């Protein structure tokens, strides 16, 4: 069974940055479109080939990337706002795999 491990969350002040990581336990990662979710809503996605898309609320501030050799996906979050706070999860898009624990992001004003 594929396992997902999110990391990189934390407590930051508004305007600061964080980078989240998602490690996937299986090479099948490279075949799937992947996404970052907050409260189970899609924040950003990236195709197997690297085409990215973003929710309007994060466009221009967040950047999603992936490393298909390391089976890892990243979310660079800049200019963070309090409304970006929440638990961030990674998964396929659409969702195929069991949800993991996620990583908590808290942005103070």
Coordinates of N, CA and C in Angstrom, one line a residue:
X1 N 0.8 -1.2 0.0 CA 0.0 0.0 0.0 C 0.9 1.2 0.0
X2 N 0.5 2.2 -0.8 CA 1.3 3.5 -0.9 C 1.1 4.3 0.4
X3 N 2.2 4.8 0.9 CA 2.1 5.6 2.1 C 2.6 7.0 1.7
X4 N 2.0 8.0 2.3 CA 2.3 9.4 2.1 C 2.8 10.0 3.5
X5 N 3.8 10.8 3.4 CA 4.3 11.5 4.6 C 4.5 12.9 4.3
X6 N 3.7 13.8 4.9 CA 3.8 15.2 4.7 C 4.7 15.8 5.9
X7 N 5.4 16.8 5.5 CA 6.3 17.5 6.6 C 6.5 18.9 6.2
X8 N 7.1 19.7 7.1 CA 7.5 21.0 6.8 C 6.6 22.1 7.3
X9 N 5.5 21.7 7.9 CA 4.6 22.7 8.5 C 5.2 23.4 9.7
X10 N 4.5 24.4 10.2 CA 4.9 25.1 11.4 C 4.1 26.3 11.7
X11 N 4.6 27.1 12.6 CA 4.0 28.4 13.0 C 4.8 29.5 12.5
X12 N 4.2 30.3 11.7 CA 5.0 31.5 11.1 C 4.1 32.7 11.2
X13 N 4.7 33.9 11.0 CA 4.0 35.1 11.0 C 3.5 35.4 9.5
X14 N 2.5 36.2 9.4 CA 2.0 36.6 8.1 C 3.2 37.3 7.3
X15 N 3.2 36.9 6.0 CA 4.3 37.4 5.2 C 5.5 36.5 5.1
X16 N 5.6 35.5 6.0 CA 6.8 34.6 5.9 C 6.5 33.5 5.0
X17 N 7.5 32.6 4.9 CA 7.4 31.4 4.0 C 7.6 30.1 4.6
X18 N 7.1 29.1 4.0 CA 7.3 27.7 4.4 C 7.4 26.8 3.2
X19 N 8.1 25.7 3.3 CA 8.1 24.7 2.2 C 7.7 23.4 2.8
X20 N 6.6 22.9 2.2 CA 6.1 21.6 2.6 C 6.7 20.5 1.7
X21 N 6.8 19.3 2.2 CA 7.3 18.2 1.5 C 6.3 17.0 1.6
X22 N 6.2 16.2 0.5 CA 5.4 15.0 0.6 C 6.2 13.9 0.0
X23 N 6.5 12.9 0.8 CA 7.2 11.8 0.4 C 6.3 10.6 0.2
X24 N 6.5 10.0 -1.0 CA 5.6 8.8 -1.4 C 6.4 7.6 -1.4
X25 N 5.9 6.5 -0.9 CA 6.6 5.3 -0.6 C 6.8 4.4 -1.8
X26 N 6.2 4.8 -3.0 CA 6.3 3.9 -4.1 C 6.6 4.7 -5.4
X27 N 7.3 4.0 -6.3 CA 7.6 4.7 -7.6 C 6.4 5.0 -8.4
X28 N 5.3 4.4 -8.1 CA 4.1 4.7 -8.9 C 3.7 6.2 -8.8
X29 N 4.3 6.9 -7.8 CA 4.2 8.3 -7.7 C 4.3 9.1 -9.0
X30 N 5.4 8.6 -9.8 CA 5.7 9.4 -11.0 C 4.7 9.3 -12.1
X31 N 3.7 8.4 -11.9 CA 2.6 8.2 -12.9 C 1.4 9.0 -12.7
X32 N 1.3 9.6 -11.5 CA 0.1 10.3 -11.1 C 0.2 11.8 -11.1
X33 N -1.0 12.4 -11.4 CA -1.1 13.8 -11.1 C -1.3 13.9 -9.6
X34 N -0.6 14.8 -8.9 CA -0.6 15.0 -7.5 C -1.1 16.3 -7.1
X35 N -1.6 16.4 -5.8 CA -2.1 17.6 -5.4 C -1.8 17.9 -3.9
X36 N -1.8 19.1 -3.5 CA -1.8 19.5 -2.1 C -3.2 20.0 -1.8
X37 N -3.7 19.6 -0.6 CA -5.1 19.8 -0.2 C -5.0 20.5 1.2
X38 N -6.0 21.4 1.4 CA -6.2 21.9 2.7 C -7.7 21.8 3.1
X39 N -8.0 21.1 4.2 CA -9.4 20.8 4.5 C -10.0 20.1 3.4
X40 N -9.2 19.2 2.8 CA -9.7 18.3 1.7 C -10.0 19.1 0.5
X41 N -9.7 20.4 0.4 CA -9.9 21.1 -0.8 C -8.6 21.3 -1.5
X42 N -8.6 21.2 -2.8 CA -7.4 21.3 -3.6 C -6.8 22.7 -3.6
X43 N -5.5 22.8 -3.2 CA -4.8 24.1 -3.2 C -4.0 24.2 -4.5
X44 N -3.3 23.1 -4.8 CA -2.4 23.1 -6.0 C -2.3 21.7 -6.5
X45 N -2.0 21.6 -7.8 CA -1.8 20.3 -8.4 C -0.7 20.3 -9.4
X46 N -0.2 19.2 -9.7 CA 0.9 19.1 -10.7 C 0.8 17.8 -11.4
X47 N 0.8 17.8 -12.7 CA 0.7 16.6 -13.5 C 2.0 15.8 -13.4
X48 N 1.9 14.6 -14.0 CA 3.1 13.7 -14.0 C 4.3 14.4 -14.7
X49 N 3.9 15.2 -15.7 CA 4.9 15.9 -16.5 C 5.4 17.2 -16.0
X50 N 4.7 17.7 -14.9 CA 5.1 19.0 -14.3 C 4.3 20.2 -14.6
X51 N 3.1 20.0 -15.2 CA 2.2 21.1 -15.4 C 1.5 21.4 -14.1
X52 N 1.5 22.7 -13.7 CA 1.0 23.0 -12.4 C -0.3 23.9 -12.5
X53 N -1.2 23.8 -11.5 CA -2.4 24.6 -11.4 C -2.6 25.0 -9.9
X54 N -3.3 26.1 -9.7 CA -3.4 26.6 -8.4 C -4.8 27.2 -8.1
X55 N -5.3 27.0 -6.9 CA -6.5 27.7 -6.5 C -6.2 29.2 -6.6
X56 N -7.3 30.0 -6.9 CA -7.2 31.4 -7.0 C -6.6 32.1 -5.8
X57 N -6.9 31.5 -4.6 CA -6.5 32.1 -3.4 C -5.0 32.1 -3.1
X58 N -4.3 31.2 -3.8 CA -2.9 31.0 -3.6 C -2.0 31.3 -4.8
X59 N -2.7 31.6 -5.9 CA -2.0 31.9 -7.2 C -1.0 33.1 -7.0
X60 N 0.2 32.9 -7.5 CA 1.2 33.9 -7.4 C 2.0 33.9 -6.1
X61 N 1.5 33.1 -5.1 CA 2.2 33.0 -3.8 C 2.7 31.6 -3.5
X62 N 2.1 30.6 -4.0 CA 2.5 29.2 -3.8 C 3.1 28.6 -5.1
X63 N 4.0 27.7 -5.0 CA 4.6 27.0 -6.1 C 4.7 25.5 -5.8
X64 N 4.1 24.7 -6.6 CA 4.2 23.2 -6.5 C 5.2 22.7 -7.4
X65 N 6.0 21.8 -6.9 CA 7.0 21.1 -7.7 C 7.1 19.6 -7.3
X66 N 7.7 18.8 -8.2 CA 7.8 17.4 -7.9 C 9.2 16.9 -8.3
X67 N 9.7 15.9 -7.6 CA 10.9 15.2 -8.0 C 10.6 13.7 -8.2
X68 N 10.5 13.3 -9.4 CA 10.0 11.9 -9.7 C 11.1 10.9 -9.5
X69 N 12.3 11.3 -9.2 CA 13.4 10.4 -8.8 C 13.3 10.1 -7.3
X70 N 13.1 11.1 -6.6 CA 13.0 11.0 -5.1 C 11.5 10.7 -4.7
X71 N 10.6 10.6 -5.6 CA 9.2 10.3 -5.2 C 8.7 11.3 -4.2
X72 N 9.0 12.6 -4.4 CA 8.7 13.6 -3.5 C 8.1 14.8 -4.2
X73 N 7.1 15.4 -3.5 CA 6.5 16.6 -4.0 C 6.6 17.8 -3.0
X74 N 6.7 19.0 -3.5 CA 6.9 20.1 -2.6 C 5.8 21.2 -2.8
X75 N 5.7 22.0 -1.8 CA 4.8 23.2 -1.9 C 5.6 24.4 -1.3
X76 N 6.1 25.3 -2.1 CA 6.7 26.5 -1.6 C 5.6 27.5 -1.4
X77 N 5.5 28.0 -0.2 CA 4.4 28.9 0.2 C 5.1 30.2 0.6
X78 N 4.9 31.3 -0.1 CA 5.4 32.6 0.2 C 4.3 33.5 0.5
X79 N 4.6 34.6 1.2 CA 3.7 35.7 1.5 C 2.5 35.1 2.2
X80 N 2.7 34.3 3.2 CA 1.6 33.5 3.9 C 0.7 34.5 4.6
X81 N -0.6 34.1 4.6 CA -1.7 34.8 5.2 C -2.3 34.0 6.3
X82 N -3.0 34.6 7.2 CA -3.7 33.8 8.3 C -4.7 32.8 7.7
X83 N -5.3 33.2 6.6 CA -6.3 32.3 6.0 C -5.7 31.1 5.3
X84 N -4.4 31.1 5.2 CA -3.7 29.9 4.7 C -3.5 28.8 5.7
X85 N -3.8 29.1 7.0 CA -3.7 28.2 8.1 C -4.5 26.9 7.9
X86 N -4.0 25.8 8.3 CA -4.8 24.6 8.2 C -3.8 23.4 8.2
X87 N -4.4 22.2 8.1 CA -3.7 21.0 7.9 C -3.6 20.7 6.4
X88 N -2.3 20.6 5.9 CA -2.1 20.4 4.5 C -1.8 18.9 4.3
X89 N -2.5 18.4 3.3 CA -2.3 16.9 2.9 C -1.9 16.8 1.4
X90 N -1.2 15.8 1.1 CA -0.9 15.5 -0.3 C -1.6 14.2 -0.7
X91 N -2.0 14.1 -1.9 CA -2.6 12.9 -2.5 C -2.7 13.0 -4.0
X92 N -3.1 12.0 -4.6 CA -3.3 12.1 -6.0 C -4.5 13.0 -6.3
X93 N -4.6 13.4 -7.6 CA -5.8 14.2 -8.1 C -6.3 13.5 -9.3
X94 N -7.6 12.9 -9.2 CA -8.4 12.8 -8.0 C -7.8 11.9 -7.0
X95 N -8.4 11.9 -5.8 CA -7.9 11.2 -4.7 C -8.0 9.7 -4.9
X96 N -6.9 9.0 -4.8 CA -6.9 7.5 -4.9 C -6.4 6.8 -3.6
X97 N -5.5 7.5 -3.0 CA -4.8 6.8 -1.9 C -5.4 7.2 -0.5
X98 N -5.1 6.4 0.5 CA -5.6 6.8 1.9 C -5.0 8.1 2.3
X99 N -5.7 8.9 3.0 CA -5.2 10.2 3.5 C -4.2 9.9 4.6
X100 N -3.1 10.7 4.7 CA -2.1 10.6 5.7 C -2.5 11.6 6.8
X101 N -1.5 11.8 7.7 CA -1.8 12.7 8.9 C -1.8 14.2 8.5
X102 N -1.1 14.5 7.4 CA -0.9 15.9 7.0 C 0.1 16.6 7.9
X103 N 0.3 17.9 7.5 CA 1.2 18.8 8.3 C 0.5 20.1 8.6
X104 N 0.6 20.5 9.8 CA -0.1 21.7 10.3 C 0.6 23.0 9.9
X105 N -0.1 23.9 9.3 CA 0.5 25.2 9.0 C -0.4 26.3 9.8
X106 N 0.3 27.1 10.6 CA -0.4 28.1 11.3 C 0.3 29.5 11.0
X107 N -0.5 30.4 10.5 CA 0.0 31.7 10.2 C -0.6 32.7 11.1
X108 N 0.2 33.4 11.9 CA -0.3 34.4 12.8 C -0.3 35.8 12.2
X109 N -1.3 36.6 12.6 CA -1.3 37.9 12.0 C -0.5 38.9 12.8

